[in-house]
Structure formats: C-alpha cells, structure tokens
Amino acid sequence: MCTLEKRGSIFLLTLTGADEHRLNPTLMDAILTALSRVRSESKGVPASALVMTAEGKFFCNGLDLPWAKAAGPVGFHERMRLIGSKFKALSTDLLSLPMPTIAAISGHASAGGFILALCHDYILMRKDRGILYLNELDISFPIPRHYMALIRSKVVLPAGRRDTVLRAVKLRAEEALAKGIIDSAHGTVEETIDAAVRLGEELAGKKWNGEVYAQMRKTLHSEVWDAFEAEDSMSIENDIKGIASRL
C-alpha cells in the first residue's frame, strides 16, 4: 500500500505497487498510519519535511468509486460515506502536519488524486508522463464545498480554477506550471523526486518550529478550515444520492 522512509530530515512516503492507488479505506488508513508515524518521529528533532510520491503509472486516480459501486445500490451509500469521512481525515491530517509538505507527482493525478496533491504546500511534477485532471464534471460528481474552498485557495490564477473545475482540462506539467497550479516541472520521475527531496532538505534546514509552521499554514488558508468545519452532512448525503442515480 505505502512505505515510509526516513532520509535525514526528510520523510519519504511512497504509494507502492503498479495499481491506480485509488483512495479506498484500506489505502487511506495506511497513509494515515504513516502520517501518524511522521508526527511521532518528528517530535524532538530540529526540523523535518514530508515528500509524498507513488510508484507506477498513477500518482493517484481518485476516490475508489469501483469499490463503492461493487456493494450495490444500498451498500454504495454506506461505502461512499466511509470514503468521504476517511478522505476528509486524510486531507485535514496533511493540512495540519507540523512541517513543510511536498507532493512529487509521479504520474496521473485525477479527481481526488489531484485534490490530494493540493493538500501539500508544494507540488512538483514530472514532464515526461502524467496529467493533472479534475474529472468530476465529466462523471457528474459534484465537488463538495470544502474541497472547492481548497481548490480556490491553492489554484490562485482565476483561469486555472476555471479550466480545471469548469472545463475539466487535462494538464501536463508545463501547462500546470503556466497556470500556477504546480511549483516546478522536471524531466523524469527520478528527477522529480530528487528535486522534491532537495526542496524538503532546504526547507527543513530553516529549522522552523513545526507547530508554528502548521498554525501559520492554517491561518493562511483559513477559508479552507472554515469550509471543512462547516461541512454540511445533509448536502453531502444529497450529493451521494445524486451520484448514485447517475452511475
């Protein structure tokens, strides 16, 4: 599912295997366990940074809708509620981690996989393969308000927000860089991960207080936290019912 490796001041979290790394409860629990280790092992050390990447063709292909659909019409609702709860927990865990966080996009990152990347402070991406793609419009899957707040906060250029959300464009690294969605583009996956580790080492080298860093991140993106806290369970339930009727 995933591995966690410590390289000096860097925690390297890798989604393992050649599958699509779809976000089902099993994978998300594995990531949450790894992040819990990161929090624990970073206590008492001068400073750290997290790099998340993945093996194979995909960085992450979003929420595991096939797993939810496999339960049938009745089970679909329960599985979607579980996926939504786990994904919110994973998102808030990343957004509150007391250190700089970097996503090294190793392949395709679509839907929830794109949002997972946006939960990091920095996004680096390979140029030779892979796309960023919010495909919710194409599959009639409305993006919840709290994740729309995250997109507004992280995708700063209006044209970038419009094209990703309302045109569902597929962006390669250089296009995503031009739209201000990622921070840098690199030739290969190895170069991307190496650059992410170097950036992490540079940031960790500042020896900032991790708790202060996390608090300042929360204040910087306060509208995201407000939206997460104001999440309307009834609205989400209606979204699930609407999704089920269209699948």
Coordinates of C-alpha atoms in Angstrom, one line a residue:
M1 CA 0.0 0.0 0.0
C2 CA 2.6 2.6 1.1
T3 CA 6.0 2.8 2.6
L4 CA 7.6 5.4 4.9
E5 CA 11.4 6.0 4.6
K6 CA 13.5 8.5 6.6
R7 CA 16.2 10.2 4.7
G8 CA 17.9 12.5 7.2
S9 CA 15.4 15.3 7.8
I10 CA 13.0 14.0 5.1
F11 CA 10.1 11.6 5.4
L12 CA 9.5 10.0 2.1
L13 CA 6.0 8.4 1.8
T14 CA 5.6 6.3 -1.3
L15 CA 2.3 4.7 -2.5
T16 CA 3.6 1.3 -3.7
G17 CA 2.7 -1.0 -6.5
A18 CA 1.6 -0.6 -10.1
D19 CA -2.1 -0.1 -9.5
E20 CA -4.0 3.2 -9.7
H21 CA -3.7 4.0 -6.0
R22 CA -7.4 4.7 -5.7
L23 CA -8.4 6.1 -2.4
N24 CA -10.3 3.3 -0.6
P25 CA -10.4 2.9 3.2
T26 CA -7.6 0.4 3.2
L27 CA -5.1 2.7 1.4
M28 CA -6.2 5.8 3.3
D29 CA -5.8 4.0 6.6
A30 CA -2.3 3.0 5.6
I31 CA -1.4 6.6 4.7
L32 CA -3.0 7.9 7.9
T33 CA -0.9 5.4 9.9
A34 CA 2.2 6.6 8.1
L35 CA 1.4 10.2 8.8
S36 CA 0.9 9.3 12.5
R37 CA 4.4 7.9 12.5
V38 CA 5.7 11.1 10.9
R39 CA 4.1 13.2 13.6
S40 CA 5.5 10.9 16.3
E41 CA 9.0 10.5 14.9
S42 CA 9.4 14.2 14.1
K43 CA 8.9 15.3 17.8
G44 CA 12.1 16.4 19.5
V45 CA 14.1 16.8 16.2
P46 CA 15.2 20.2 14.9
A47 CA 13.0 20.2 11.7
S48 CA 11.6 17.8 9.1
A49 CA 9.7 17.8 5.8
L50 CA 7.4 15.3 4.1
V51 CA 7.6 14.2 0.5
M52 CA 4.7 12.1 -0.9
T53 CA 5.1 10.2 -4.2
A54 CA 4.0 7.0 -5.8
E55 CA 5.2 4.0 -7.9
G56 CA 3.7 3.1 -11.3
K57 CA 1.7 5.0 -13.9
F58 CA -0.5 6.8 -11.4
F59 CA 0.2 9.1 -8.5
C60 CA -3.5 8.6 -7.5
N61 CA -6.6 8.1 -9.6
G62 CA -9.0 9.5 -7.0
L63 CA -11.7 8.0 -4.8
D64 CA -12.3 4.3 -5.3
L65 CA -15.7 4.5 -6.9
P66 CA -15.5 1.0 -8.4
W67 CA -15.1 -0.3 -4.8
A68 CA -18.2 1.6 -3.7
K69 CA -20.3 0.6 -6.7
A70 CA -19.4 -3.1 -6.1
A71 CA -21.5 -3.0 -3.0
G72 CA -24.7 -2.5 -5.0
P73 CA -27.2 0.4 -4.7
V74 CA -27.7 0.1 -0.9
G75 CA -24.1 -0.5 0.0
F76 CA -22.9 2.2 -2.3
H77 CA -24.2 4.9 0.0
E78 CA -22.5 3.5 3.1
R79 CA -19.2 3.0 1.3
M80 CA -19.3 6.5 -0.1
R81 CA -19.9 7.9 3.3
L82 CA -16.9 5.9 4.6
I83 CA -14.7 7.0 1.8
G84 CA -15.8 10.7 2.3
S85 CA -15.0 10.5 6.0
K86 CA -11.6 8.9 5.5
F87 CA -10.7 11.4 2.8
K88 CA -11.6 14.3 4.9
A89 CA -9.5 12.9 7.8
L90 CA -6.6 12.4 5.4
S91 CA -6.9 15.9 3.9
T92 CA -7.0 17.6 7.3
D93 CA -4.1 15.5 8.6
L94 CA -1.9 16.7 5.7
L95 CA -3.1 20.3 6.0
S96 CA -2.2 20.3 9.7
L97 CA 1.1 18.4 9.6
P98 CA 3.8 20.4 11.5
M99 CA 6.3 20.6 8.7
P100 CA 6.5 21.6 5.1
T101 CA 4.9 19.0 2.7
I102 CA 5.7 18.3 -0.9
A103 CA 3.9 16.2 -3.5
A104 CA 6.1 14.7 -6.1
I105 CA 3.6 13.9 -8.9
S106 CA 5.0 10.7 -10.4
G107 CA 2.1 10.0 -12.9
H108 CA -1.6 10.7 -13.4
A109 CA -3.3 12.6 -10.6
S110 CA -7.0 12.8 -11.2
A111 CA -10.1 13.8 -9.2
G112 CA -9.4 13.0 -5.6
G113 CA -5.8 12.4 -6.5
F114 CA -5.5 16.0 -7.8
I115 CA -7.1 17.2 -4.5
L116 CA -4.7 15.0 -2.5
A117 CA -1.8 16.8 -4.2
L118 CA -3.4 20.2 -3.4
C119 CA -3.3 19.3 0.3
H120 CA 0.5 19.7 0.2
D121 CA 2.4 23.0 0.4
Y122 CA 4.3 22.4 -2.8
I123 CA 3.7 20.4 -5.9
L124 CA 6.4 19.1 -8.2
M125 CA 5.6 17.2 -11.3
R126 CA 7.4 15.1 -14.0
K127 CA 7.2 16.3 -17.6
D128 CA 7.7 13.1 -19.5
R129 CA 4.4 11.4 -18.4
G130 CA 1.3 12.1 -16.3
I131 CA -1.5 14.6 -16.1
L132 CA -3.5 16.6 -13.6
Y133 CA -7.2 16.2 -14.1
L134 CA -10.3 17.2 -12.1
N135 CA -12.7 14.9 -13.9
E136 CA -15.7 15.4 -11.6
L137 CA -17.6 17.4 -14.2
D138 CA -17.1 14.6 -16.8
I139 CA -18.5 12.0 -14.5
S140 CA -21.3 14.2 -12.9
F141 CA -19.7 14.0 -9.5
P142 CA -20.1 17.4 -7.7
I143 CA -17.1 18.6 -5.8
P144 CA -18.1 19.3 -2.1
R145 CA -17.9 22.9 -0.9
H146 CA -14.9 22.2 1.4
Y147 CA -12.8 20.8 -1.4
M148 CA -13.9 23.7 -3.7
A149 CA -12.6 26.0 -1.0
L150 CA -9.3 24.1 -1.1
I151 CA -9.1 24.5 -4.9
R152 CA -9.9 28.2 -4.7
S153 CA -7.2 28.7 -2.1
K154 CA -4.4 26.6 -3.8
V155 CA -5.1 27.3 -7.5
V156 CA -4.5 31.1 -7.4
L157 CA -5.0 32.1 -11.0
P158 CA -8.7 32.5 -12.0
A159 CA -8.2 31.0 -15.4
G160 CA -6.5 27.9 -13.7
R161 CA -9.5 27.5 -11.4
R162 CA -12.0 27.9 -14.3
D163 CA -10.2 25.5 -16.6
T164 CA -9.7 22.8 -14.0
V165 CA -13.2 22.9 -12.5
L166 CA -15.5 24.1 -15.3
R167 CA -13.7 22.7 -18.3
A168 CA -12.2 19.6 -16.8
V169 CA -9.0 20.1 -18.8
K170 CA -6.2 17.6 -18.6
L171 CA -3.0 19.3 -17.8
R172 CA 0.6 18.2 -18.4
A173 CA 3.3 19.5 -16.2
E174 CA 4.3 22.5 -18.2
E175 CA 0.7 23.6 -18.7
A176 CA 0.0 23.2 -15.0
L177 CA 3.1 25.3 -14.2
A178 CA 2.0 28.0 -16.5
K179 CA -1.4 28.1 -14.8
G180 CA 0.2 28.4 -11.4
I181 CA -1.0 25.0 -10.1
I182 CA 2.4 23.4 -9.6
D183 CA 5.7 24.8 -8.4
S184 CA 8.1 23.2 -10.8
A185 CA 8.3 20.6 -13.7
H186 CA 11.1 18.0 -14.1
G187 CA 12.2 15.7 -16.8
T188 CA 11.6 12.2 -15.2
V189 CA 10.1 10.8 -12.1
E190 CA 13.5 10.3 -10.6
E191 CA 14.4 13.9 -11.2
T192 CA 11.1 15.0 -9.7
I193 CA 11.6 13.0 -6.5
D194 CA 15.2 14.2 -6.3
A195 CA 14.1 17.8 -6.6
A196 CA 11.3 17.3 -4.0
V197 CA 13.9 15.8 -1.6
R198 CA 16.3 18.8 -2.2
L199 CA 13.4 21.2 -1.6
G200 CA 12.5 19.4 1.6
E201 CA 16.0 19.5 2.8
E202 CA 16.2 23.2 2.1
L203 CA 13.0 23.9 4.0
A204 CA 13.9 21.6 6.9
G205 CA 17.3 23.4 7.0
K206 CA 15.5 26.5 8.1
K207 CA 14.8 24.7 11.4
W208 CA 11.4 26.4 11.8
N209 CA 9.2 25.4 14.7
G210 CA 6.8 22.8 13.3
E211 CA 3.8 23.8 15.4
V212 CA 4.2 27.4 14.5
Y213 CA 4.5 26.4 10.8
A214 CA 1.3 24.4 11.0
Q215 CA -0.5 27.3 12.7
M216 CA 0.6 29.8 10.1
R217 CA -0.5 27.4 7.3
K218 CA -3.9 27.1 8.9
T219 CA -4.2 30.9 9.2
L220 CA -3.0 31.4 5.6
H221 CA -5.7 29.0 4.3
S222 CA -8.3 29.9 7.0
E223 CA -11.2 29.8 4.5
V224 CA -10.4 26.2 3.8
W225 CA -10.6 25.3 7.5
D226 CA -13.8 27.3 7.9
A227 CA -15.3 25.3 5.0
F228 CA -14.2 22.0 6.4
E229 CA -15.7 22.8 9.8
A230 CA -18.9 24.0 8.2
E231 CA -19.3 20.8 6.1
D232 CA -23.0 20.2 5.6
S233 CA -23.6 16.4 6.1
M234 CA -27.1 16.7 4.6
S235 CA -25.7 18.4 1.4
I236 CA -23.1 15.6 1.1
E237 CA -25.8 13.0 1.6
N238 CA -27.8 14.6 -1.3
D239 CA -24.7 14.6 -3.4
I240 CA -24.2 10.8 -2.8
K241 CA -27.8 10.1 -3.8
G242 CA -27.4 12.2 -6.9
I243 CA -24.2 10.4 -7.8
A244 CA -25.8 7.0 -7.3
S245 CA -28.7 7.9 -9.7
R246 CA -26.2 8.8 -12.4
L247 CA -23.9 5.7 -12.1

